[in-house]
Tab-separated table of C-alpha atoms in Angstrom:
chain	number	residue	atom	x	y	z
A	1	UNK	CA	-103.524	-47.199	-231.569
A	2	UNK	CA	-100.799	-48.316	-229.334
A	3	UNK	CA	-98.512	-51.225	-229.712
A	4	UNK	CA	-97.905	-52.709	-226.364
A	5	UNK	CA	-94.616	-55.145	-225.519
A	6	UNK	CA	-95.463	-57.727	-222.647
A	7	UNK	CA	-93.882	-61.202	-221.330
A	8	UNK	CA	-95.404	-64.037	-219.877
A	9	UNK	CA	-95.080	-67.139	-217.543
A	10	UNK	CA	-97.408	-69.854	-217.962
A	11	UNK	CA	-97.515	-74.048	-217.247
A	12	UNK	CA	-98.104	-75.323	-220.057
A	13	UNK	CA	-100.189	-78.872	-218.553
A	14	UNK	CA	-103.315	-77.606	-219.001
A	15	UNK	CA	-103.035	-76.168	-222.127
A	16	UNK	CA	-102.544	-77.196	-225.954
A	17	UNK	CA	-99.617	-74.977	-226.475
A	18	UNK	CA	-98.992	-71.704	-227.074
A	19	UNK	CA	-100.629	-70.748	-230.603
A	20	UNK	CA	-104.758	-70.226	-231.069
A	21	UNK	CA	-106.744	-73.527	-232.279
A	22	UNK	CA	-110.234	-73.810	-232.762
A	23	UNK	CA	-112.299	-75.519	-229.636
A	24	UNK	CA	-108.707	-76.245	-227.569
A	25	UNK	CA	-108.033	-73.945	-225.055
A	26	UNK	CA	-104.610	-72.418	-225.716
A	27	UNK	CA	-102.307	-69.882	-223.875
A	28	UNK	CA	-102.812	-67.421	-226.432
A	29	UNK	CA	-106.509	-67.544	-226.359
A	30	UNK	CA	-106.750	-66.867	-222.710
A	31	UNK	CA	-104.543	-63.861	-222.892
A	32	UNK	CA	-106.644	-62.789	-225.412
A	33	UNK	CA	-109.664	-63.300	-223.890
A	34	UNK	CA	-108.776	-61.365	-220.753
A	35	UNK	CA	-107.531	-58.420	-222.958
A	36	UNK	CA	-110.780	-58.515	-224.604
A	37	UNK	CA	-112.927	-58.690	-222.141
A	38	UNK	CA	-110.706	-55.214	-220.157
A	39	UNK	CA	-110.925	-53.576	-223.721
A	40	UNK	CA	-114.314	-54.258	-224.678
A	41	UNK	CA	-113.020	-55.277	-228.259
A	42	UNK	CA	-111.840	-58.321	-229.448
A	43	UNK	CA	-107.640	-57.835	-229.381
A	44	UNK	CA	-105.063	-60.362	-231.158
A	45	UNK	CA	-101.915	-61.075	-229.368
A	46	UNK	CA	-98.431	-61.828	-231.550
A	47	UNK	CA	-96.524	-64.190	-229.557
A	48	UNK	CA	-92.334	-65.034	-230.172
A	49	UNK	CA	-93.271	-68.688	-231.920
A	50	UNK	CA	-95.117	-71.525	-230.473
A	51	UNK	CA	-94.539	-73.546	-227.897
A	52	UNK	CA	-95.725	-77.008	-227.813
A	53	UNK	CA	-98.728	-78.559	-225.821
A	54	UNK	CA	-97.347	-79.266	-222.231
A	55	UNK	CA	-94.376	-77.049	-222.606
A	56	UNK	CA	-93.706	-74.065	-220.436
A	57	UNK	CA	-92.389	-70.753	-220.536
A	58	UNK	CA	-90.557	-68.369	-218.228
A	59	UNK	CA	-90.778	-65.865	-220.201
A	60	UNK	CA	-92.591	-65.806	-223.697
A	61	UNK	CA	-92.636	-62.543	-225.243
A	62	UNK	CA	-95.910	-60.849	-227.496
A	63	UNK	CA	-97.357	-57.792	-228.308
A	64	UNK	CA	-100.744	-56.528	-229.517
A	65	UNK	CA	-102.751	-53.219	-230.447
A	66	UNK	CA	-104.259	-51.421	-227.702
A	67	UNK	CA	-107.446	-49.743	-229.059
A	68	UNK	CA	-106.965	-46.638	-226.477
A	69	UNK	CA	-104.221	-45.767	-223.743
A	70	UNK	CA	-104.528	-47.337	-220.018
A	71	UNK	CA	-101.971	-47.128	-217.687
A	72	UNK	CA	-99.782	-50.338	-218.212
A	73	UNK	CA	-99.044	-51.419	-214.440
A	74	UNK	CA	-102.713	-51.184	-213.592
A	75	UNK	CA	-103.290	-53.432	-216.947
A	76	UNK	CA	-101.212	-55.847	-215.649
A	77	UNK	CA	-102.778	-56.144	-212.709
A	78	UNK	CA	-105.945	-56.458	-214.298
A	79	UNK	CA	-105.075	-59.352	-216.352
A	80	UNK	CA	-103.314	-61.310	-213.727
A	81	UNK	CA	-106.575	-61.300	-211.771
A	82	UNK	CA	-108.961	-62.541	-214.332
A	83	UNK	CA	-106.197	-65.040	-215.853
A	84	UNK	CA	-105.956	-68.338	-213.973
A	85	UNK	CA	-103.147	-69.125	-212.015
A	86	UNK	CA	-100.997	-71.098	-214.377
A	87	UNK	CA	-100.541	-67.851	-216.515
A	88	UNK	CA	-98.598	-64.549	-215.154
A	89	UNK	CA	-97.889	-61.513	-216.605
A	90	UNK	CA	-94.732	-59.968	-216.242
A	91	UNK	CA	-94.849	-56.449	-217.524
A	92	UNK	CA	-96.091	-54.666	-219.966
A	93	UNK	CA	-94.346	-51.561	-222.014
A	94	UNK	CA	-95.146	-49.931	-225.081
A	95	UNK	CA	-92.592	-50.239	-228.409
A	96	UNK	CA	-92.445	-48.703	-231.674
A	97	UNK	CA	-94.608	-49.257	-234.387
A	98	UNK	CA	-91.979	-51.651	-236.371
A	99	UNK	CA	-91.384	-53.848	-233.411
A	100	UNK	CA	-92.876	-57.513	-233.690
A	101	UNK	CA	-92.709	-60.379	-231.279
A	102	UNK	CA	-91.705	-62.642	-233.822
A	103	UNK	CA	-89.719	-61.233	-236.697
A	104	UNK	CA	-87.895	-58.657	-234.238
A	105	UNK	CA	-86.687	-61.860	-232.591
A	106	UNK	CA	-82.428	-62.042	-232.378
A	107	UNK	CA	-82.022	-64.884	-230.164
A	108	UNK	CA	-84.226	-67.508	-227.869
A	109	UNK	CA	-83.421	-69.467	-225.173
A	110	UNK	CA	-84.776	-72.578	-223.851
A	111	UNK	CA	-83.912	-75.123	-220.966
A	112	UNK	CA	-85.184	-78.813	-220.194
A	113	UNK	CA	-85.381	-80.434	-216.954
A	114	UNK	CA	-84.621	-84.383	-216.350
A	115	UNK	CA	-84.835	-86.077	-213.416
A	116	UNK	CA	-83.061	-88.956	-212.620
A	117	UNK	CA	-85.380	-91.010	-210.851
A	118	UNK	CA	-88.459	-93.711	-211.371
A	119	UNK	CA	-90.970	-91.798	-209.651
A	120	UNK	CA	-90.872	-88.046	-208.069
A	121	UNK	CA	-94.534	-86.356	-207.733
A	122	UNK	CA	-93.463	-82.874	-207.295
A	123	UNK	CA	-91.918	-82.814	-210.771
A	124	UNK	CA	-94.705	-85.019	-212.549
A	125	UNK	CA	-95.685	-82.420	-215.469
A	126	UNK	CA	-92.587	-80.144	-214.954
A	127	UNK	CA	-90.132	-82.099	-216.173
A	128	UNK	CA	-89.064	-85.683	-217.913
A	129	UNK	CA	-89.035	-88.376	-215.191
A	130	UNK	CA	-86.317	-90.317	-216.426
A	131	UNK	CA	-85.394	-94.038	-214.858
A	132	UNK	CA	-82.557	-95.228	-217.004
A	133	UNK	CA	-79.197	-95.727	-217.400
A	134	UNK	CA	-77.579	-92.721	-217.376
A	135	UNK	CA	-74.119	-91.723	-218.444
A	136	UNK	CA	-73.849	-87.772	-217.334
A	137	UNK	CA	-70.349	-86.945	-218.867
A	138	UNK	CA	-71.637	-89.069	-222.101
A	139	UNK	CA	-74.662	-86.561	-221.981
A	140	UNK	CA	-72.673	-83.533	-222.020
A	141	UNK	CA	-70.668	-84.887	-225.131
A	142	UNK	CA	-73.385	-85.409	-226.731
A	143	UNK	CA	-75.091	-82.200	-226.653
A	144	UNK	CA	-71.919	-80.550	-227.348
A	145	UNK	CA	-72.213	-81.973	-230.856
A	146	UNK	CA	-75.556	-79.858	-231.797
A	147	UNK	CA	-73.492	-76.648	-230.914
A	148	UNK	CA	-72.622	-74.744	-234.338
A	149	UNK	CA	-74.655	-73.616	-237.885
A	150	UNK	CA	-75.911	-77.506	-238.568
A	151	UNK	CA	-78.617	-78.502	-240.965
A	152	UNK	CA	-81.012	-80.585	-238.228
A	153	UNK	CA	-83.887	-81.309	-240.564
A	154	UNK	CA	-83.218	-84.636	-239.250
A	155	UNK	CA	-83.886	-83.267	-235.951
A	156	UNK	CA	-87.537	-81.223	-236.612
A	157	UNK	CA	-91.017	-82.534	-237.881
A	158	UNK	CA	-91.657	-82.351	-241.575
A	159	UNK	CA	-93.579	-78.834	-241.573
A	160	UNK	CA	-95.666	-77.809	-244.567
A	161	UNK	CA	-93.799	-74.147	-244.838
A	162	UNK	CA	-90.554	-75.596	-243.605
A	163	UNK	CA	-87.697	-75.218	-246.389
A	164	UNK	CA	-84.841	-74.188	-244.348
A	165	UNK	CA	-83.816	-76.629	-241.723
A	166	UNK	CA	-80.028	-74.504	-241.063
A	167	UNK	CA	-79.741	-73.169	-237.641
A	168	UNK	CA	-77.620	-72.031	-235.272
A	169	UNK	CA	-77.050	-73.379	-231.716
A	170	UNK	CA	-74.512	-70.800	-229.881
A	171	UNK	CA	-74.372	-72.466	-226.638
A	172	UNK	CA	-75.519	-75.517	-224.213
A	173	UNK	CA	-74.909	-75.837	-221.051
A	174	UNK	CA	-75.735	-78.860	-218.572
A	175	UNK	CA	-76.010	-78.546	-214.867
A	176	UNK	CA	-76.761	-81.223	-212.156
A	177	UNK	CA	-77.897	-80.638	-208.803
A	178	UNK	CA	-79.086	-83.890	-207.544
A	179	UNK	CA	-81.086	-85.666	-209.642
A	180	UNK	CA	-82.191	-82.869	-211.470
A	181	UNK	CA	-80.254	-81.712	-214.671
A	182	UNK	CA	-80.823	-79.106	-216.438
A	183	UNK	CA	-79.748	-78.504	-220.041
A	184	UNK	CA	-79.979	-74.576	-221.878
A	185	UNK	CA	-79.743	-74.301	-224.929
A	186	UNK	CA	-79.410	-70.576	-226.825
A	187	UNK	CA	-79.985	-70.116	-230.308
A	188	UNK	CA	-80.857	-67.864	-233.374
A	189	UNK	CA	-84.339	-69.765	-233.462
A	190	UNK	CA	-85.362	-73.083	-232.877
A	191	UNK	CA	-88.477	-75.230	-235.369
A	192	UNK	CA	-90.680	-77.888	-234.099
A	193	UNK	CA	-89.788	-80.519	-232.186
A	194	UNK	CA	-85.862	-79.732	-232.617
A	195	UNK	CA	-84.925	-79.510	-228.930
A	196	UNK	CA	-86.812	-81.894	-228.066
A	197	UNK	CA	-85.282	-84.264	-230.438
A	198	UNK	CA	-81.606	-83.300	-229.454
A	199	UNK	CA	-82.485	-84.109	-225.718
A	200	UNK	CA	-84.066	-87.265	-226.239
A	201	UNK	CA	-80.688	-88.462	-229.156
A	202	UNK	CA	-78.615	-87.123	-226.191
A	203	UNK	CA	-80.028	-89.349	-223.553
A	204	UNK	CA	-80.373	-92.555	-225.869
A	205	UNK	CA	-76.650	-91.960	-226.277
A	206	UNK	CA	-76.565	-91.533	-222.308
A	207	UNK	CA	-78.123	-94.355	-221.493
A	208	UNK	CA	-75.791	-96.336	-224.621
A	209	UNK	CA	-78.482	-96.975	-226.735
A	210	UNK	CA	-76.717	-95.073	-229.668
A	211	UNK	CA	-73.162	-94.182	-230.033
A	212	UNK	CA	-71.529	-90.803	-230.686
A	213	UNK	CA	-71.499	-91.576	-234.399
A	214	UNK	CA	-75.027	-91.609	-234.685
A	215	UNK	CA	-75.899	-87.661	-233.920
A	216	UNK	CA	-72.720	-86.713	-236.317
A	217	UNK	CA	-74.315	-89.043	-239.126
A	218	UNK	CA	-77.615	-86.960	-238.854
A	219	UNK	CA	-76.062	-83.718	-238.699
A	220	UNK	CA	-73.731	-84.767	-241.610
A	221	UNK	CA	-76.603	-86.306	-243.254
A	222	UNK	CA	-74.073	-89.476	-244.465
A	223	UNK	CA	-77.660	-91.034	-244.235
A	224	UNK	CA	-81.135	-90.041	-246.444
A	225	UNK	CA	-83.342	-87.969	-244.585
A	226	UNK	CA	-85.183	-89.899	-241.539
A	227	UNK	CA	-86.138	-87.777	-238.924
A	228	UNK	CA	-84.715	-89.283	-235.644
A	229	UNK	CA	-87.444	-91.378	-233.420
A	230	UNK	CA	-85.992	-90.298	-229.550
A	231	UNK	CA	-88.292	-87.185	-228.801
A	232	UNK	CA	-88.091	-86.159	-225.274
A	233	UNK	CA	-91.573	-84.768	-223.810
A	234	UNK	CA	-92.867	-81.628	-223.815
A	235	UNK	CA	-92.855	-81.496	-219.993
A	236	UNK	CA	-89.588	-81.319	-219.762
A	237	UNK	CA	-89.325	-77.834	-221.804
A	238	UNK	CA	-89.025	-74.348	-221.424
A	239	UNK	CA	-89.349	-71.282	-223.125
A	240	UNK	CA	-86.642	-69.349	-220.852
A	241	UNK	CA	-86.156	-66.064	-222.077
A	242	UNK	CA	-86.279	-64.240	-225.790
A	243	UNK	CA	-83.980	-61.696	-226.990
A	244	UNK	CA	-84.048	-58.577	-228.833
């Protein structure tokens, strides 16, 4: 058995997120399914984390075990003609036996995409469509806040196996070109819903629906728990990049 290393672009539209469900077609199922069907065996891919339905990724990482050796390249070519065209495989590579997509994970990166208009057709899906007021240096401030080791369970979904809500956000930045801004955020790991959140406090506080005040009283938890109600949409997001 080999363990094989590959990345991944996919739009996330047409699919209900990264992880295998039962009767929803997922991005992990259809690289699986391709694999499968090259192998002749069923295989099980191990992807970085989830991603949510409608997000996207640049580049998600996973690996799997390959039953017998094939030339990587030529496997990569294979799967990018039977998968459809809103998934591409990068590369492929083989790792060591203690590698794992997940748990060998030191950093992720993700980035979401606003634009600042009513209507624009070549972004519907790709990004968050955004109308209102907004105050761009206001923005910035406000995203500056989440950067640090915070508790942001007020930021994630109430998870089942969620006990630990500490993370740490290393660095955002926030370009604008146009009507389009872009906000990256890097951190040691990121749980459901959490940028999503941030983005969506950020802009109610851009658009002076909430003050300043508000994100530091979550973060500082002056308040009990209430997970905040401004989630951006999963359009908007994007698995950029994972590092090892």
């Amino acid at each position: 058995m080999m363990k094989i290393f590959g990345t991944c672009a996919y739009k996330g539209t047409n699919y209900h997120g990264w992880q295998k469900q039962v009767d929803r077609v997922s991005v992990q199922n259809t690289i699986e399914e391709a694999l499968s069907l090259i192998y002749n065996t069923k295989i099980t891919i191990f992807g970085s984390g989830r991603t949510d339905a409608g997000t996207h990724a640049h580049r998600q990482s996973f690996h799997f075990e390959a039953p017998k050796q094939k030339d990587l390249a030529q496997l990569t070519y294979a799967l990018n003609k039977i998968l459809p065209v809103d998934i591409k495989i990068h590369g492929l590579s083989t790792v060591d036996d203690s590698f794992h997509a997940r748990f060998s994970v030191k950093r992720k990166i993700y980035e979401y995409h606003i634009v600042l208009t009513n209507k624009e057709p070549f972004f519907y899906g790709t990004a968050y469509i955004y109308p209102f007021e907004f105050d761009y240096p206001l923005f910035k401030k406000a995203l500056q806040l989440f950067i640090g080791e915070h508790n942001f369970q007020d930021f994630t979904s109430r998870e089942d196996d969620e006990f630990n809500f500490v993370r740490v956000i290393y660095d955002i930045k926030v370009k604008k070109k146009g009507n389009l801004v872009i906000v990256t955020f890097e951190g040691n790991g990121f749980m459901r819903y959490q940028i999503r959140n941030i983005v969506g406090t950020a802009l109610a506080v851009a658009s002076k629906k909430e003050l300043l005040d508000f994100i530091t009283a979550h973060l500082e938890h002056t308040k009990d728990r209430a997970i905040v109600s401004y989630k951006a949409p999963a359009c908007g997001l994007y698995l950029a990049d994972v590092k090892y």
